[in-house]
Amino acid sequence: MIRRLMLAATVVALPLAVLAADARRDAILADYAAKARAAAPGATAFSVQRGEALFRTKWTGGDPRTTSCTACHTADPRQPGQNAKTGRPIEPVAVSVNPRRFTDPATVEKQFTRDCRSVLGRDCTPLEKGDYITFMAGQ
Ligand code: HEC
């Protein structure tokens, strides 16, 4: 609770930093959009619904300890999570509570690679990555 209040205070105090973070997230999304179109010329827009389904679906094919993104990020993206493998705490993934989310391209790519393989047993496609970020940006 205290942490959440501190985060809220940070957001109020640093509107410019938040705006800059949005531009960086937009650039990441634009990159995934270009890759999605290259893979499938018919790909039009990212989808909040598909992003939510990716987040909540119980997948088979990955690590049985982590059949869903929610295994570590919890069913409520605004809540802190916990790593189902290591027990370590994870900050909320919803952009509304954690505006720094999805702003560093290398971190985003690294985690998508690790987490999609852990949950789905394969890499996520650029379309899936864009859908996921679009969903979280509205949470
Ligand atoms: C084994 C636990 C675990 C599971 C399951 C998991 N994640 Fe994560 N995720 C993490 C950890 C740990 C981090 C890095 C710490 C952090 O960002 O707070 C992270 C961070 C991320 C990030 C980077 C966020 C940012 O700020 O840039 C993305 C993207 C991500 N996860 C996507 C997913 C997706 C998509 C799924 C489901 C397919 C998923 N995660 C499932 C543990 C997990």
PDB file of N, CA and C and ligand atoms in Angstrom, residues 28 32 51 54-57 59 63 65-73 82-86 88-93 98 100-120 122 124 128-129 132-133 136, ligand 1:
ATOM      1  N   ILE A  28       8.439   1.213 -29.242  1.00  0.00           N
ATOM      2  CA  ILE A  28       8.509  -0.249 -29.154  1.00  0.00           C
ATOM      3  C   ILE A  28       7.324  -0.865 -29.888  1.00  0.00           C
ATOM      4  N   TYR A  32       7.211  -3.395 -33.239  1.00  0.00           N
ATOM      5  CA  TYR A  32       6.493  -4.674 -33.322  1.00  0.00           C
ATOM      6  C   TYR A  32       5.457  -4.636 -34.450  1.00  0.00           C
ATOM      7  N   GLY A  51      -4.545  -9.456 -26.449  1.00  0.00           N
ATOM      8  CA  GLY A  51      -3.504  -9.294 -25.432  1.00  0.00           C
ATOM      9  C   GLY A  51      -3.948  -9.859 -24.097  1.00  0.00           C
ATOM     10  N   LEU A  54      -3.897 -13.663 -24.309  1.00  0.00           N
ATOM     11  CA  LEU A  54      -2.518 -14.168 -24.169  1.00  0.00           C
ATOM     12  C   LEU A  54      -2.122 -14.198 -22.696  1.00  0.00           C
ATOM     13  N   PHE A  55      -2.474 -13.146 -21.989  1.00  0.00           N
ATOM     14  CA  PHE A  55      -2.123 -13.015 -20.576  1.00  0.00           C
ATOM     15  C   PHE A  55      -2.815 -14.075 -19.718  1.00  0.00           C
ATOM     16  N   ARG A  56      -4.094 -14.344 -19.996  1.00  0.00           N
ATOM     17  CA  ARG A  56      -4.879 -15.193 -19.080  1.00  0.00           C
ATOM     18  C   ARG A  56      -4.954 -16.662 -19.492  1.00  0.00           C
ATOM     19  N   THR A  57      -4.715 -16.979 -20.751  1.00  0.00           N
ATOM     20  CA  THR A  57      -4.871 -18.372 -21.218  1.00  0.00           C
ATOM     21  C   THR A  57      -3.955 -19.321 -20.452  1.00  0.00           C
ATOM     22  N   TRP A  59      -1.790 -22.180 -20.983  1.00  0.00           N
ATOM     23  CA  TRP A  59      -1.123 -22.775 -22.139  1.00  0.00           C
ATOM     24  C   TRP A  59      -0.586 -24.152 -21.784  1.00  0.00           C
ATOM     25  N   ASP A  63       6.723 -24.688 -19.327  1.00  0.00           N
ATOM     26  CA  ASP A  63       7.075 -25.231 -18.013  1.00  0.00           C
ATOM     27  C   ASP A  63       5.783 -25.446 -17.206  1.00  0.00           C
ATOM     28  N   ARG A  65       5.152 -25.393 -14.226  1.00  0.00           N
ATOM     29  CA  ARG A  65       4.997 -24.465 -13.090  1.00  0.00           C
ATOM     30  C   ARG A  65       4.419 -23.130 -13.541  1.00  0.00           C
ATOM     31  N   THR A  66       4.536 -22.859 -14.840  1.00  0.00           N
ATOM     32  CA  THR A  66       4.101 -21.552 -15.347  1.00  0.00           C
ATOM     33  C   THR A  66       3.266 -21.756 -16.612  1.00  0.00           C
ATOM     34  N   THR A  67       2.016 -22.195 -16.438  1.00  0.00           N
ATOM     35  CA  THR A  67       1.156 -22.422 -17.597  1.00  0.00           C
ATOM     36  C   THR A  67       0.493 -21.129 -18.076  1.00  0.00           C
ATOM     37  N   SER A  68       0.631 -20.050 -17.320  1.00  0.00           N
ATOM     38  CA  SER A  68      -0.008 -18.791 -17.686  1.00  0.00           C
ATOM     39  C   SER A  68       0.875 -17.626 -17.228  1.00  0.00           C
ATOM     40  N   CYS A  69       0.746 -16.497 -17.932  1.00  0.00           N
ATOM     41  CA  CYS A  69       1.455 -15.287 -17.491  1.00  0.00           C
ATOM     42  C   CYS A  69       1.048 -14.937 -16.063  1.00  0.00           C
ATOM     43  N   THR A  70      -0.196 -15.291 -15.703  1.00  0.00           N
ATOM     44  CA  THR A  70      -0.703 -14.926 -14.382  1.00  0.00           C
ATOM     45  C   THR A  70      -0.007 -15.711 -13.260  1.00  0.00           C
ATOM     46  N   ALA A  71       0.701 -16.786 -13.609  1.00  0.00           N
ATOM     47  CA  ALA A  71       1.404 -17.566 -12.580  1.00  0.00           C
ATOM     48  C   ALA A  71       2.396 -16.694 -11.825  1.00  0.00           C
ATOM     49  N   CYS A  72       2.980 -15.716 -12.500  1.00  0.00           N
ATOM     50  CA  CYS A  72       3.932 -14.814 -11.839  1.00  0.00           C
ATOM     51  C   CYS A  72       3.398 -13.388 -11.735  1.00  0.00           C
ATOM     52  N   HIS A  73       2.646 -12.945 -12.765  1.00  0.00           N
ATOM     53  CA  HIS A  73       2.189 -11.550 -12.786  1.00  0.00           C
ATOM     54  C   HIS A  73       0.819 -11.398 -12.126  1.00  0.00           C
ATOM     55  N   GLN A  82       4.608 -12.364  -8.073  1.00  0.00           N
ATOM     56  CA  GLN A  82       5.659 -13.131  -7.411  1.00  0.00           C
ATOM     57  C   GLN A  82       6.143 -14.207  -8.375  1.00  0.00           C
ATOM     58  N   ASN A  83       7.448 -14.302  -8.521  1.00  0.00           N
ATOM     59  CA  ASN A  83       8.007 -15.290  -9.440  1.00  0.00           C
ATOM     60  C   ASN A  83       7.715 -16.703  -8.949  1.00  0.00           C
ATOM     61  N   ALA A  84       6.961 -17.470  -9.757  1.00  0.00           N
ATOM     62  CA  ALA A  84       6.541 -18.817  -9.358  1.00  0.00           C
ATOM     63  C   ALA A  84       7.729 -19.772  -9.280  1.00  0.00           C
ATOM     64  N   LYS A  85       8.853 -19.413  -9.878  1.00  0.00           N
ATOM     65  CA  LYS A  85      10.025 -20.293  -9.835  1.00  0.00           C
ATOM     66  C   LYS A  85      10.959 -19.933  -8.693  1.00  0.00           C
ATOM     67  N   THR A  86      11.160 -18.624  -8.457  1.00  0.00           N
ATOM     68  CA  THR A  86      12.158 -18.203  -7.465  1.00  0.00           C
ATOM     69  C   THR A  86      11.531 -17.632  -6.200  1.00  0.00           C
ATOM     70  N   ARG A  88      10.677 -14.620  -5.874  1.00  0.00           N
ATOM     71  CA  ARG A  88      10.999 -13.189  -5.755  1.00  0.00           C
ATOM     72  C   ARG A  88       9.811 -12.317  -6.137  1.00  0.00           C
ATOM     73  N   PRO A  89       9.682 -11.171  -5.460  1.00  0.00           N
ATOM     74  CA  PRO A  89       8.579 -10.255  -5.796  1.00  0.00           C
ATOM     75  C   PRO A  89       8.772  -9.624  -7.169  1.00  0.00           C
ATOM     76  N   ILE A  90       7.661  -9.304  -7.823  1.00  0.00           N
ATOM     77  CA  ILE A  90       7.672  -8.642  -9.135  1.00  0.00           C
ATOM     78  C   ILE A  90       6.755  -7.429  -9.038  1.00  0.00           C
ATOM     79  N   GLU A  91       7.220  -6.296  -9.498  1.00  0.00           N
ATOM     80  CA  GLU A  91       6.381  -5.094  -9.469  1.00  0.00           C
ATOM     81  C   GLU A  91       5.195  -5.256 -10.422  1.00  0.00           C
ATOM     82  N   PRO A  92       4.106  -4.523 -10.165  1.00  0.00           N
ATOM     83  CA  PRO A  92       2.934  -4.626 -11.052  1.00  0.00           C
ATOM     84  C   PRO A  92       3.317  -4.364 -12.511  1.00  0.00           C
ATOM     85  N   VAL A  93       2.595  -5.012 -13.421  1.00  0.00           N
ATOM     86  CA  VAL A  93       2.899  -4.847 -14.854  1.00  0.00           C
ATOM     87  C   VAL A  93       1.945  -3.871 -15.543  1.00  0.00           C
ATOM     88  N   ASN A  98       2.494   1.434 -12.923  1.00  0.00           N
ATOM     89  CA  ASN A  98       3.942   1.309 -13.108  1.00  0.00           C
ATOM     90  C   ASN A  98       4.316   1.871 -14.474  1.00  0.00           C
ATOM     91  N   ARG A 100       6.791   2.973 -15.863  1.00  0.00           N
ATOM     92  CA  ARG A 100       8.060   2.643 -16.537  1.00  0.00           C
ATOM     93  C   ARG A 100       7.964   1.343 -17.329  1.00  0.00           C
ATOM     94  N   ARG A 101       6.836   0.663 -17.210  1.00  0.00           N
ATOM     95  CA  ARG A 101       6.693  -0.617 -17.913  1.00  0.00           C
ATOM     96  C   ARG A 101       6.782  -0.458 -19.428  1.00  0.00           C
ATOM     97  N   PHE A 102       7.447  -1.408 -20.075  1.00  0.00           N
ATOM     98  CA  PHE A 102       7.538  -1.489 -21.544  1.00  0.00           C
ATOM     99  C   PHE A 102       8.145  -0.221 -22.145  1.00  0.00           C
ATOM    100  N   THR A 103       9.221   0.269 -21.532  1.00  0.00           N
ATOM    101  CA  THR A 103       9.870   1.475 -22.056  1.00  0.00           C
ATOM    102  C   THR A 103      11.314   1.218 -22.467  1.00  0.00           C
ATOM    103  N   ASP A 104      11.870   0.057 -22.122  1.00  0.00           N
ATOM    104  CA  ASP A 104      13.245  -0.255 -22.519  1.00  0.00           C
ATOM    105  C   ASP A 104      13.224  -1.449 -23.477  1.00  0.00           C
ATOM    106  N   PRO A 105      13.540  -1.211 -24.761  1.00  0.00           N
ATOM    107  CA  PRO A 105      13.370  -2.262 -25.773  1.00  0.00           C
ATOM    108  C   PRO A 105      14.142  -3.548 -25.443  1.00  0.00           C
ATOM    109  N   ALA A 106      15.355  -3.414 -24.934  1.00  0.00           N
ATOM    110  CA  ALA A 106      16.160  -4.612 -24.668  1.00  0.00           C
ATOM    111  C   ALA A 106      15.545  -5.445 -23.542  1.00  0.00           C
ATOM    112  N   THR A 107      15.069  -4.769 -22.501  1.00  0.00           N
ATOM    113  CA  THR A 107      14.428  -5.470 -21.391  1.00  0.00           C
ATOM    114  C   THR A 107      13.156  -6.160 -21.855  1.00  0.00           C
ATOM    115  N   VAL A 108      12.365  -5.438 -22.642  1.00  0.00           N
ATOM    116  CA  VAL A 108      11.097  -5.984 -23.124  1.00  0.00           C
ATOM    117  C   VAL A 108      11.353  -7.244 -23.952  1.00  0.00           C
ATOM    118  N   GLU A 109      12.298  -7.162 -24.869  1.00  0.00           N
ATOM    119  CA  GLU A 109      12.605  -8.324 -25.730  1.00  0.00           C
ATOM    120  C   GLU A 109      13.130  -9.495 -24.897  1.00  0.00           C
ATOM    121  N   LYS A 110      14.030  -9.186 -23.969  1.00  0.00           N
ATOM    122  CA  LYS A 110      14.629 -10.246 -23.151  1.00  0.00           C
ATOM    123  C   LYS A 110      13.552 -10.983 -22.367  1.00  0.00           C
ATOM    124  N   GLN A 111      12.628 -10.221 -21.770  1.00  0.00           N
ATOM    125  CA  GLN A 111      11.601 -10.861 -20.942  1.00  0.00           C
ATOM    126  C   GLN A 111      10.566 -11.591 -21.780  1.00  0.00           C
ATOM    127  N   PHE A 112      10.201 -11.014 -22.942  1.00  0.00           N
ATOM    128  CA  PHE A 112       9.274 -11.747 -23.813  1.00  0.00           C
ATOM    129  C   PHE A 112       9.877 -13.095 -24.193  1.00  0.00           C
ATOM    130  N   THR A 113      11.146 -13.094 -24.538  1.00  0.00           N
ATOM    131  CA  THR A 113      11.795 -14.348 -24.933  1.00  0.00           C
ATOM    132  C   THR A 113      11.749 -15.347 -23.788  1.00  0.00           C
ATOM    133  N   ARG A 114      12.187 -14.906 -22.622  1.00  0.00           N
ATOM    134  CA  ARG A 114      12.242 -15.819 -21.480  1.00  0.00           C
ATOM    135  C   ARG A 114      10.844 -16.277 -21.067  1.00  0.00           C
ATOM    136  N   ASP A 115       9.909 -15.322 -20.933  1.00  0.00           N
ATOM    137  CA  ASP A 115       8.589 -15.640 -20.376  1.00  0.00           C
ATOM    138  C   ASP A 115       7.711 -16.397 -21.369  1.00  0.00           C
ATOM    139  N   CYS A 116       7.764 -16.062 -22.653  1.00  0.00           N
ATOM    140  CA  CYS A 116       6.937 -16.795 -23.623  1.00  0.00           C
ATOM    141  C   CYS A 116       7.414 -18.239 -23.730  1.00  0.00           C
ATOM    142  N   ARG A 117       8.722 -18.450 -23.708  1.00  0.00           N
ATOM    143  CA  ARG A 117       9.211 -19.833 -23.751  1.00  0.00           C
ATOM    144  C   ARG A 117       8.791 -20.584 -22.501  1.00  0.00           C
ATOM    145  N   SER A 118       8.810 -19.919 -21.368  1.00  0.00           N
ATOM    146  CA  SER A 118       8.439 -20.563 -20.112  1.00  0.00           C
ATOM    147  C   SER A 118       6.952 -20.929 -20.090  1.00  0.00           C
ATOM    148  N   VAL A 119       6.113 -20.065 -20.643  1.00  0.00           N
ATOM    149  CA  VAL A 119       4.659 -20.258 -20.551  1.00  0.00           C
ATOM    150  C   VAL A 119       4.103 -21.008 -21.773  1.00  0.00           C
ATOM    151  N   LEU A 120       4.486 -20.578 -22.975  1.00  0.00           N
ATOM    152  CA  LEU A 120       3.922 -21.170 -24.192  1.00  0.00           C
ATOM    153  C   LEU A 120       4.815 -22.269 -24.772  1.00  0.00           C
ATOM    154  N   ARG A 122       7.302 -21.576 -26.612  1.00  0.00           N
ATOM    155  CA  ARG A 122       7.765 -21.036 -27.898  1.00  0.00           C
ATOM    156  C   ARG A 122       7.904 -19.522 -27.754  1.00  0.00           C
ATOM    157  N   CYS A 124       6.911 -15.711 -28.518  1.00  0.00           N
ATOM    158  CA  CYS A 124       5.721 -14.972 -28.931  1.00  0.00           C
ATOM    159  C   CYS A 124       6.016 -14.282 -30.258  1.00  0.00           C
ATOM    160  N   GLU A 128       1.700 -10.851 -31.123  1.00  0.00           N
ATOM    161  CA  GLU A 128       1.354 -11.163 -29.737  1.00  0.00           C
ATOM    162  C   GLU A 128       2.012 -10.179 -28.765  1.00  0.00           C
ATOM    163  N   LYS A 129       3.257  -9.820 -29.040  1.00  0.00           N
ATOM    164  CA  LYS A 129       3.959  -8.879 -28.148  1.00  0.00           C
ATOM    165  C   LYS A 129       3.257  -7.520 -28.154  1.00  0.00           C
ATOM    166  N   TYR A 132      -0.009  -7.712 -26.258  1.00  0.00           N
ATOM    167  CA  TYR A 132       0.204  -7.778 -24.809  1.00  0.00           C
ATOM    168  C   TYR A 132       0.492  -6.382 -24.241  1.00  0.00           C
ATOM    169  N   ILE A 133       1.383  -5.649 -24.893  1.00  0.00           N
ATOM    170  CA  ILE A 133       1.725  -4.302 -24.408  1.00  0.00           C
ATOM    171  C   ILE A 133       0.505  -3.387 -24.519  1.00  0.00           C
ATOM    172  N   MET A 136      -1.724  -4.159 -21.585  1.00  0.00           N
ATOM    173  CA  MET A 136      -1.169  -3.645 -20.324  1.00  0.00           C
ATOM    174  C   MET A 136      -1.164  -2.121 -20.271  1.00  0.00           C
TER     175      MET A 136
HETATM  176  C1  HEC B   1       8.283 -17.316 -14.099  1.00  0.00           C
HETATM  177  C2  HEC B   1       7.578 -16.092 -13.799  1.00  0.00           C
HETATM  178  C3  HEC B   1       7.013 -15.286 -14.951  1.00  0.00           C
HETATM  179  C4  HEC B   1       6.024 -15.662 -15.828  1.00  0.00           C
HETATM  180  C5  HEC B   1       5.254 -16.963 -15.879  1.00  0.00           C
HETATM  181  C6  HEC B   1       5.847 -14.536 -16.719  1.00  0.00           C
HETATM  182  N1  HEC B   1       6.698 -13.517 -16.390  1.00  0.00           N
HETATM  183 FE1  HEC B   1       6.903 -11.763 -17.366  1.00  0.00          FE
HETATM  184  N2  HEC B   1       8.314 -11.168 -16.013  1.00  0.00           N
HETATM  185  C7  HEC B   1       8.810 -11.955 -15.002  1.00  0.00           C
HETATM  186  C8  HEC B   1       9.919 -11.289 -14.356  1.00  0.00           C
HETATM  187  C9  HEC B   1      10.739 -11.833 -13.188  1.00  0.00           C
HETATM  188  C10 HEC B   1      10.074 -10.068 -15.015  1.00  0.00           C
HETATM  189  C11 HEC B   1      11.192  -9.044 -14.787  1.00  0.00           C
HETATM  190  C12 HEC B   1      11.006  -8.295 -13.537  1.00  0.00           C
HETATM  191  C13 HEC B   1      10.105  -7.153 -13.732  1.00  0.00           C
HETATM  192  O1  HEC B   1       9.973  -6.659 -14.863  1.00  0.00           O
HETATM  193  O2  HEC B   1       9.512  -6.710 -12.739  1.00  0.00           O
HETATM  194  C14 HEC B   1       9.035 -10.023 -16.050  1.00  0.00           C
HETATM  195  C15 HEC B   1       8.836  -8.981 -16.926  1.00  0.00           C
HETATM  196  C16 HEC B   1       8.112  -9.065 -18.091  1.00  0.00           C
HETATM  197  C17 HEC B   1       8.162  -8.116 -19.168  1.00  0.00           C
HETATM  198  C18 HEC B   1       8.989  -6.846 -19.203  1.00  0.00           C
HETATM  199  C19 HEC B   1       8.132  -5.693 -18.716  1.00  0.00           C
HETATM  200  C20 HEC B   1       8.811  -4.362 -18.814  1.00  0.00           C
HETATM  201  O3  HEC B   1       8.713  -3.582 -17.884  1.00  0.00           O
HETATM  202  O4  HEC B   1       9.447  -4.084 -19.822  1.00  0.00           O
HETATM  203  C21 HEC B   1       7.343  -8.587 -20.148  1.00  0.00           C
HETATM  204  C22 HEC B   1       7.128  -7.962 -21.520  1.00  0.00           C
HETATM  205  C23 HEC B   1       6.758  -9.803 -19.666  1.00  0.00           C
HETATM  206  N3  HEC B   1       7.237 -10.063 -18.406  1.00  0.00           N
HETATM  207  C24 HEC B   1       5.846 -10.553 -20.376  1.00  0.00           C
HETATM  208  C25 HEC B   1       5.304 -11.754 -19.932  1.00  0.00           C
HETATM  209  C26 HEC B   1       4.350 -12.531 -20.686  1.00  0.00           C
HETATM  210  C27 HEC B   1       3.805 -12.161 -22.054  1.00  0.00           C
HETATM  211  C28 HEC B   1       4.078 -13.636 -19.949  1.00  0.00           C
HETATM  212  C29 HEC B   1       3.170 -14.785 -20.324  1.00  0.00           C
HETATM  213  C30 HEC B   1       3.349 -15.354 -21.670  1.00  0.00           C
HETATM  214  C31 HEC B   1       4.892 -13.561 -18.745  1.00  0.00           C
HETATM  215  N4  HEC B   1       5.594 -12.386 -18.762  1.00  0.00           N
HETATM  216  C32 HEC B   1       4.944 -14.534 -17.774  1.00  0.00           C
HETATM  217  C33 HEC B   1       8.365 -13.203 -14.635  1.00  0.00           C
HETATM  218  C34 HEC B   1       7.413 -13.931 -15.305  1.00  0.00           C
END
